[in-house]
Coordinates of C-alpha atoms in Angstrom, one line a residue:
M221 CA -140.2 -12.5 -267.2
V222 CA -143.6 -11.8 -268.8
A223 CA -144.2 -13.2 -272.3
A224 CA -144.6 -10.8 -275.2
D225 CA -148.2 -10.1 -276.4
S226 CA -147.6 -12.3 -279.4
E227 CA -146.8 -15.2 -277.2
R228 CA -149.7 -14.8 -274.7
P229 CA -153.1 -16.3 -275.4
N230 CA -155.9 -13.7 -275.7
A231 CA -158.6 -13.4 -272.9
S232 CA -160.9 -16.0 -274.5
G233 CA -158.1 -18.6 -274.6
V234 CA -156.9 -18.2 -271.0
S235 CA -159.4 -20.6 -269.4
E236 CA -158.8 -23.3 -272.2
L237 CA -155.0 -22.9 -271.7
L238 CA -155.3 -23.3 -268.0
E239 CA -157.6 -26.3 -268.3
S240 CA -155.1 -28.0 -270.7
R241 CA -152.2 -27.3 -268.4
L242 CA -154.0 -28.7 -265.3
S243 CA -155.3 -31.8 -267.1
S244 CA -151.7 -33.0 -267.5
A245 CA -150.2 -31.3 -264.5
F246 CA -150.4 -34.0 -261.8
R247 CA -148.2 -36.9 -260.9
A248 CA -150.3 -38.4 -258.1
P249 CA -153.8 -39.9 -257.7
G250 CA -156.6 -38.1 -255.8
I251 CA -156.3 -34.7 -257.5
D252 CA -159.4 -33.1 -259.0
R253 CA -159.6 -31.0 -262.2
L254 CA -160.1 -27.3 -262.4
S255 CA -162.8 -25.9 -260.1
P256 CA -165.3 -23.0 -260.6
R257 CA -164.1 -19.5 -259.9
M258 CA -163.9 -18.7 -256.2
F259 CA -162.3 -15.3 -255.8
R260 CA -162.9 -11.8 -257.1
R261 CA -160.7 -8.7 -257.4
E262 CA -161.0 -6.1 -254.6
R263 CA -159.8 -2.6 -254.0
S264 CA -156.0 -2.4 -254.5
I265 CA -153.7 -0.8 -251.9
P266 CA -151.3 1.9 -253.4
L267 CA -147.6 1.8 -252.8
R268 CA -145.2 4.7 -252.8
G269 CA -142.9 2.5 -255.0
S270 CA -143.2 -0.8 -256.8
A271 CA -142.1 -4.1 -255.4
A272 CA -138.5 -5.2 -256.2
A273 CA -138.3 -8.2 -258.5
L274 CA -137.5 -10.7 -255.6
C275 CA -139.2 -13.9 -254.9
N276 CA -141.5 -13.9 -251.8
N277 CA -141.6 -10.1 -251.9
L278 CA -144.8 -9.6 -249.8
S279 CA -145.5 -10.2 -246.1
V280 CA -148.9 -10.0 -244.5
L281 CA -149.7 -9.9 -240.7
Q282 CA -153.4 -9.9 -239.7
L283 CA -154.4 -8.3 -236.4
P284 CA -158.0 -9.3 -235.8
A285 CA -158.2 -7.6 -232.4
R286 CA -157.4 -4.3 -234.0
N287 CA -159.3 -4.9 -237.2
L288 CA -156.1 -4.2 -239.2
T289 CA -153.8 -6.0 -241.6
H290 CA -150.1 -5.0 -242.0
F291 CA -148.4 -5.5 -245.4
G292 CA -144.7 -5.4 -246.1
V293 CA -142.9 -4.9 -249.4
V294 CA -139.2 -4.5 -250.3
H295 CA -138.4 -1.6 -252.6
G296 CA -134.7 -1.0 -253.5
P297 CA -132.7 -0.6 -250.2
S298 CA -135.8 0.0 -248.1
A299 CA -138.9 -1.7 -247.0
Q300 CA -142.5 -0.3 -247.1
L301 CA -144.9 -1.2 -244.3
L302 CA -148.6 -0.4 -244.7
S303 CA -151.6 -0.8 -242.4
A304 CA -155.0 -1.3 -244.1
A305 CA -158.6 -1.7 -242.9
P306 CA -160.5 -4.9 -244.0
E307 CA -161.9 -3.1 -247.1
G308 CA -158.4 -2.2 -248.3
V309 CA -158.4 1.4 -247.2
P310 CA -154.7 2.4 -246.4
L311 CA -154.5 3.8 -242.9
A312 CA -150.7 4.3 -242.4
Q313 CA -147.5 3.8 -244.3
R314 CA -143.9 3.8 -243.2
Q315 CA -140.6 3.7 -245.2
L316 CA -137.9 1.7 -243.3
H317 CA -134.3 2.3 -244.4
A318 CA -131.2 0.4 -243.6
K319 CA -129.3 1.6 -240.5
E320 CA -126.2 3.6 -241.3
G321 CA -123.1 4.3 -239.1
A322 CA -120.8 2.3 -237.0
G323 CA -118.7 1.7 -240.1
V324 CA -121.0 -1.0 -241.5
S325 CA -122.4 -1.0 -245.0
P326 CA -126.2 -0.8 -244.9
P327 CA -126.8 -3.8 -247.2
L328 CA -124.9 -6.0 -244.7
I329 CA -127.2 -5.3 -241.8
T330 CA -130.2 -7.3 -240.6
Q331 CA -132.7 -5.2 -238.7
M332 CA -135.7 -6.2 -236.5
Y333 CA -138.7 -3.8 -235.9
E334 CA -142.0 -3.8 -234.0
S335 CA -144.7 -5.2 -236.3
D336 CA -145.9 -1.7 -237.3
G337 CA -142.3 -0.5 -238.0
S338 CA -142.4 2.1 -235.3
V339 CA -139.4 1.0 -233.4
M340 CA -136.2 -0.8 -234.4
V341 CA -135.6 -3.3 -231.6
Y342 CA -132.4 -4.9 -232.9
W343 CA -129.7 -4.9 -235.6
H344 CA -127.1 -7.3 -236.6
A345 CA -124.1 -6.8 -238.9
L346 CA -123.6 -9.6 -241.3
D347 CA -120.0 -10.8 -241.6
A348 CA -119.0 -10.6 -245.3
G349 CA -115.4 -11.5 -244.7
D350 CA -115.8 -14.8 -246.7
A351 CA -117.5 -13.3 -249.7
S352 CA -115.5 -13.1 -252.8
L353 CA -115.2 -10.0 -255.1
V354 CA -117.7 -11.5 -257.5
Q355 CA -120.2 -12.9 -254.9
A356 CA -123.0 -10.7 -253.5
A357 CA -123.5 -10.6 -249.8
F358 CA -127.1 -10.6 -248.6
A359 CA -129.7 -12.0 -246.2
R360 CA -132.6 -13.9 -247.7
G361 CA -135.3 -16.0 -246.0
I362 CA -136.7 -15.3 -242.5
A363 CA -139.1 -17.1 -240.2
A364 CA -140.0 -17.4 -236.5
S365 CA -140.1 -20.7 -234.6
G366 CA -141.2 -20.2 -231.1
H367 CA -139.0 -17.5 -229.6
Y368 CA -136.3 -18.1 -232.3
V369 CA -136.0 -16.1 -235.5
C370 CA -134.0 -17.7 -238.4
V371 CA -132.3 -15.6 -241.0
G372 CA -130.7 -17.1 -244.2
T373 CA -127.6 -15.7 -245.8
W374 CA -125.7 -15.8 -249.1
S375 CA -123.1 -18.2 -247.7
G376 CA -125.7 -20.9 -246.9
Q377 CA -125.5 -20.3 -243.2
V378 CA -128.7 -19.8 -241.2
L379 CA -128.5 -17.3 -238.3
V380 CA -130.7 -18.3 -235.3
F381 CA -131.6 -15.4 -232.9
D382 CA -133.1 -16.0 -229.5
I383 CA -135.8 -13.5 -228.8
P384 CA -136.6 -13.0 -225.1
T385 CA -140.2 -13.0 -223.9
K386 CA -139.5 -9.6 -222.3
G387 CA -136.8 -7.1 -222.8
P388 CA -134.6 -6.1 -225.7
N389 CA -131.8 -8.7 -225.1
I390 CA -131.9 -10.4 -228.4
V391 CA -128.8 -12.6 -229.0
L392 CA -127.4 -14.7 -231.9
S393 CA -127.6 -18.1 -230.4
E394 CA -126.6 -20.4 -233.2
E395 CA -125.4 -20.6 -236.9
L396 CA -126.7 -23.5 -238.9
A397 CA -124.2 -24.6 -241.6
R398 CA -125.7 -27.4 -243.6
H399 CA -126.2 -25.6 -246.9
Q400 CA -123.4 -24.9 -249.4
T401 CA -125.3 -22.4 -251.6
P402 CA -127.4 -19.3 -250.7
I403 CA -130.5 -19.7 -248.6
S404 CA -133.6 -18.9 -250.7
D405 CA -136.4 -19.3 -248.1
I406 CA -137.2 -20.6 -244.6
A407 CA -140.5 -21.9 -243.2
T408 CA -141.7 -22.9 -239.7
E409 CA -144.8 -24.1 -237.9
P410 CA -145.6 -24.6 -234.3
A411 CA -144.4 -28.0 -232.9
Q412 CA -146.9 -28.1 -230.1
G413 CA -144.4 -29.6 -227.7
Q414 CA -143.9 -32.9 -229.5
D415 CA -140.5 -34.5 -229.4
C416 CA -138.6 -34.9 -232.7
V417 CA -141.2 -33.2 -234.7
A418 CA -140.1 -31.1 -237.7
D419 CA -141.0 -27.5 -237.2
T420 CA -138.4 -25.7 -239.4
V421 CA -137.3 -26.1 -243.1
T422 CA -134.7 -24.3 -244.9
A423 CA -134.2 -24.2 -248.7
D424 CA -131.3 -23.1 -251.0
D425 CA -130.5 -22.2 -254.6
S426 CA -129.5 -25.8 -255.3
G427 CA -132.9 -27.1 -254.3
L428 CA -131.6 -28.7 -251.1
L429 CA -134.1 -28.8 -248.2
C430 CA -132.9 -29.2 -244.6
V431 CA -135.5 -30.1 -242.0
W432 CA -134.9 -29.1 -238.4
R433 CA -136.4 -29.4 -234.9
S434 CA -135.9 -26.1 -233.1
G435 CA -134.7 -25.6 -229.6
P436 CA -131.7 -24.4 -227.6
K437 CA -129.7 -26.4 -230.1
F438 CA -131.4 -26.9 -233.5
K439 CA -131.4 -30.6 -234.6
L440 CA -131.2 -31.7 -238.2
L441 CA -133.8 -34.3 -238.8
T442 CA -133.4 -35.0 -242.5
Q443 CA -132.1 -33.6 -245.8
I444 CA -134.0 -33.7 -249.0
P445 CA -131.6 -33.5 -252.0
G446 CA -132.2 -31.1 -254.9
F447 CA -132.5 -32.1 -258.5
G448 CA -130.7 -29.3 -260.3
V449 CA -133.4 -26.7 -259.9
P450 CA -133.5 -23.9 -257.3
C451 CA -136.2 -24.0 -254.6
S452 CA -137.5 -20.5 -254.5
S453 CA -140.2 -20.9 -251.9
V454 CA -141.1 -23.4 -249.1
Q455 CA -144.0 -23.8 -246.6
L456 CA -144.6 -26.3 -243.8
W457 CA -148.1 -27.6 -242.7
Q458 CA -148.9 -30.5 -240.4
G459 CA -145.7 -32.2 -241.1
T460 CA -145.9 -31.7 -244.9
I461 CA -143.4 -29.6 -246.8
A462 CA -144.6 -27.7 -249.8
A463 CA -141.7 -26.6 -252.0
G464 CA -141.9 -24.5 -255.2
Y465 CA -139.2 -24.7 -257.8
G466 CA -137.7 -22.8 -260.7
N467 CA -139.2 -25.2 -263.2
G468 CA -142.8 -24.4 -262.1
Q469 CA -143.2 -27.5 -260.1
V470 CA -144.6 -27.8 -256.6
R471 CA -143.7 -30.8 -254.6
L472 CA -145.2 -32.0 -251.4
Y473 CA -142.8 -34.0 -249.1
E474 CA -143.3 -35.9 -245.7
A475 CA -141.1 -33.7 -243.4
S476 CA -140.0 -36.4 -241.1
T477 CA -138.7 -38.7 -243.9
G478 CA -138.3 -36.6 -247.0
T479 CA -140.7 -38.9 -249.0
V480 CA -142.4 -37.2 -252.0
H481 CA -146.2 -37.4 -251.7
V482 CA -147.2 -35.4 -254.7
Q483 CA -145.6 -33.6 -257.6
I484 CA -147.5 -30.9 -259.5
D485 CA -146.5 -29.2 -262.8
A486 CA -148.3 -26.2 -261.4
H487 CA -146.9 -23.4 -263.6
A488 CA -145.3 -22.8 -266.9
R489 CA -142.5 -20.7 -265.4
A490 CA -140.6 -20.3 -262.2
I491 CA -142.5 -20.1 -259.0
C492 CA -142.0 -16.9 -257.1
A493 CA -144.1 -17.5 -253.9
L494 CA -145.9 -20.1 -251.9
D495 CA -148.2 -19.6 -248.9
L496 CA -150.4 -21.7 -246.7
A497 CA -153.7 -21.0 -244.9
P498 CA -153.1 -23.2 -241.8
E499 CA -156.7 -23.5 -240.6
V500 CA -158.0 -25.1 -243.8
G501 CA -154.8 -26.5 -245.5
K502 CA -155.1 -24.2 -248.6
L503 CA -151.9 -23.8 -250.6
L504 CA -151.3 -20.7 -252.8
S505 CA -148.7 -20.7 -255.6
A506 CA -147.7 -17.7 -257.8
A507 CA -145.2 -17.8 -260.6
E508 CA -143.7 -15.7 -263.4
D509 CA -146.4 -17.1 -265.8
T510 CA -148.7 -14.4 -264.4
F511 CA -150.9 -17.1 -262.7
V512 CA -151.9 -17.6 -259.1
H513 CA -153.3 -21.0 -258.1
I514 CA -154.9 -22.2 -254.9
W515 CA -154.9 -25.8 -253.9
K516 CA -156.6 -27.7 -251.1
L517 CA -154.4 -30.2 -249.2
S518 CA -155.8 -33.0 -247.1
R519 CA -154.6 -36.4 -245.8
S520 CA -156.2 -39.6 -246.9
P521 CA -157.7 -41.4 -243.9
E522 CA -156.8 -44.8 -245.4
D523 CA -153.0 -44.4 -246.0
G524 CA -152.2 -41.0 -244.7
Y525 CA -150.9 -39.7 -248.0
I526 CA -151.5 -36.1 -249.1
E527 CA -154.3 -35.5 -251.6
V528 CA -154.6 -32.3 -253.6
E529 CA -157.6 -30.5 -255.1
H530 CA -157.4 -27.4 -257.4
C531 CA -159.6 -24.7 -256.1
H532 CA -158.9 -21.6 -258.1
G533 CA -156.7 -20.1 -260.8
E534 CA -156.2 -16.4 -261.3
C535 CA -154.4 -14.7 -264.2
V536 CA -152.8 -11.3 -263.5
P537 CA -152.2 -10.1 -267.0
D538 CA -149.0 -8.3 -268.0
T539 CA -147.5 -8.6 -264.5
Q540 CA -144.3 -10.2 -263.4
L541 CA -145.5 -11.5 -260.1
C542 CA -143.0 -11.5 -257.2
G543 CA -145.0 -11.9 -254.0
A544 CA -148.3 -13.6 -252.9
R545 CA -149.8 -14.2 -249.5
F546 CA -153.1 -15.2 -247.9
C547 CA -154.5 -12.3 -245.9
D548 CA -156.1 -14.6 -243.2
P549 CA -155.5 -18.1 -241.8
S550 CA -158.7 -19.3 -243.3
G551 CA -157.6 -18.5 -246.9
S552 CA -160.7 -16.4 -247.7
S553 CA -158.6 -13.6 -249.2
F554 CA -155.1 -13.2 -250.7
A555 CA -152.9 -10.4 -252.0
V556 CA -150.1 -10.3 -254.7
T557 CA -147.4 -7.8 -255.8
G558 CA -145.8 -7.4 -259.1
Y559 CA -142.5 -5.9 -260.4
D560 CA -143.0 -2.3 -261.6
V561 CA -146.6 -2.3 -260.2
A562 CA -147.1 0.4 -257.5
E563 CA -150.0 -1.3 -255.7
I564 CA -150.9 -4.4 -253.8
L565 CA -153.5 -6.4 -255.6
R566 CA -156.2 -8.0 -253.4
F567 CA -158.7 -10.8 -254.0
S568 CA -161.5 -12.2 -251.7
S569 CA -163.7 -15.2 -251.9
I570 CA -167.0 -14.9 -253.6

């Protein structure tokens, strides 16, 4: 929710408020204070409808070879896919609707498309047989690990689909059943062929994190207990888990052991999205307090612990943020969506 005008500081007080929040935000050494402004607002990309009020409601896929960027946003029972040039000029837009027919209710179907939305390559009917009359049935959280795609569900199960290198023979290969509450988000990173290295993390509404090693049979490496607050967004970078919570905190864990490296009181309200720029270790956090923050992560050469530096803070006034993503792996630009805002807001480095 967005605070009423009487509760929100005026423009002249925003920087002072942000500075005061950050000065007491950190629970670990090695974190610098507020840095100079690094990003500026760019041309927005119009949407046919606003983004739904869902956490992590923005996907970005950069295609450097074609000089294009694809954006995906959920709006009601459909998804909007847009292609845009680097300067933000929209080139194409598609509206993807849930498949109907075969006696299956559209909200209980998971569908997979080509990256531009031109062809649906697979659909899977979710089994809602165990859902009670008062429990919603849905899929939430999706990520790819190698040739596997993991999809979270309302029951806490994670569906693992095996995607062949060639051909359309996608199959449901495994169902992971370690969560007892709905899945909230899933994150992966390439394991680079190392044995027993964590490359997948799943989060749920209780705050529980499960860390996995992907393969023909997914292996559970460790579980990180929750603390009574939902984990709304999660990312994985070089063996470090970044988790965003409903109380505005960001916590950084060692993926292999579950040890907490850093705890940041990053936002005044619930976090709605995290993202990582893998080439440089930048972490983006967005929350219902209308702020987007960018942090720089690095490992101390002395003890291997994660150090954090605040790089940028951006206020998006009068907007209930619901999605935020970097637009490139170097973290030189990012985009955000807001509930009841019919555009994707873009920012690039100065």
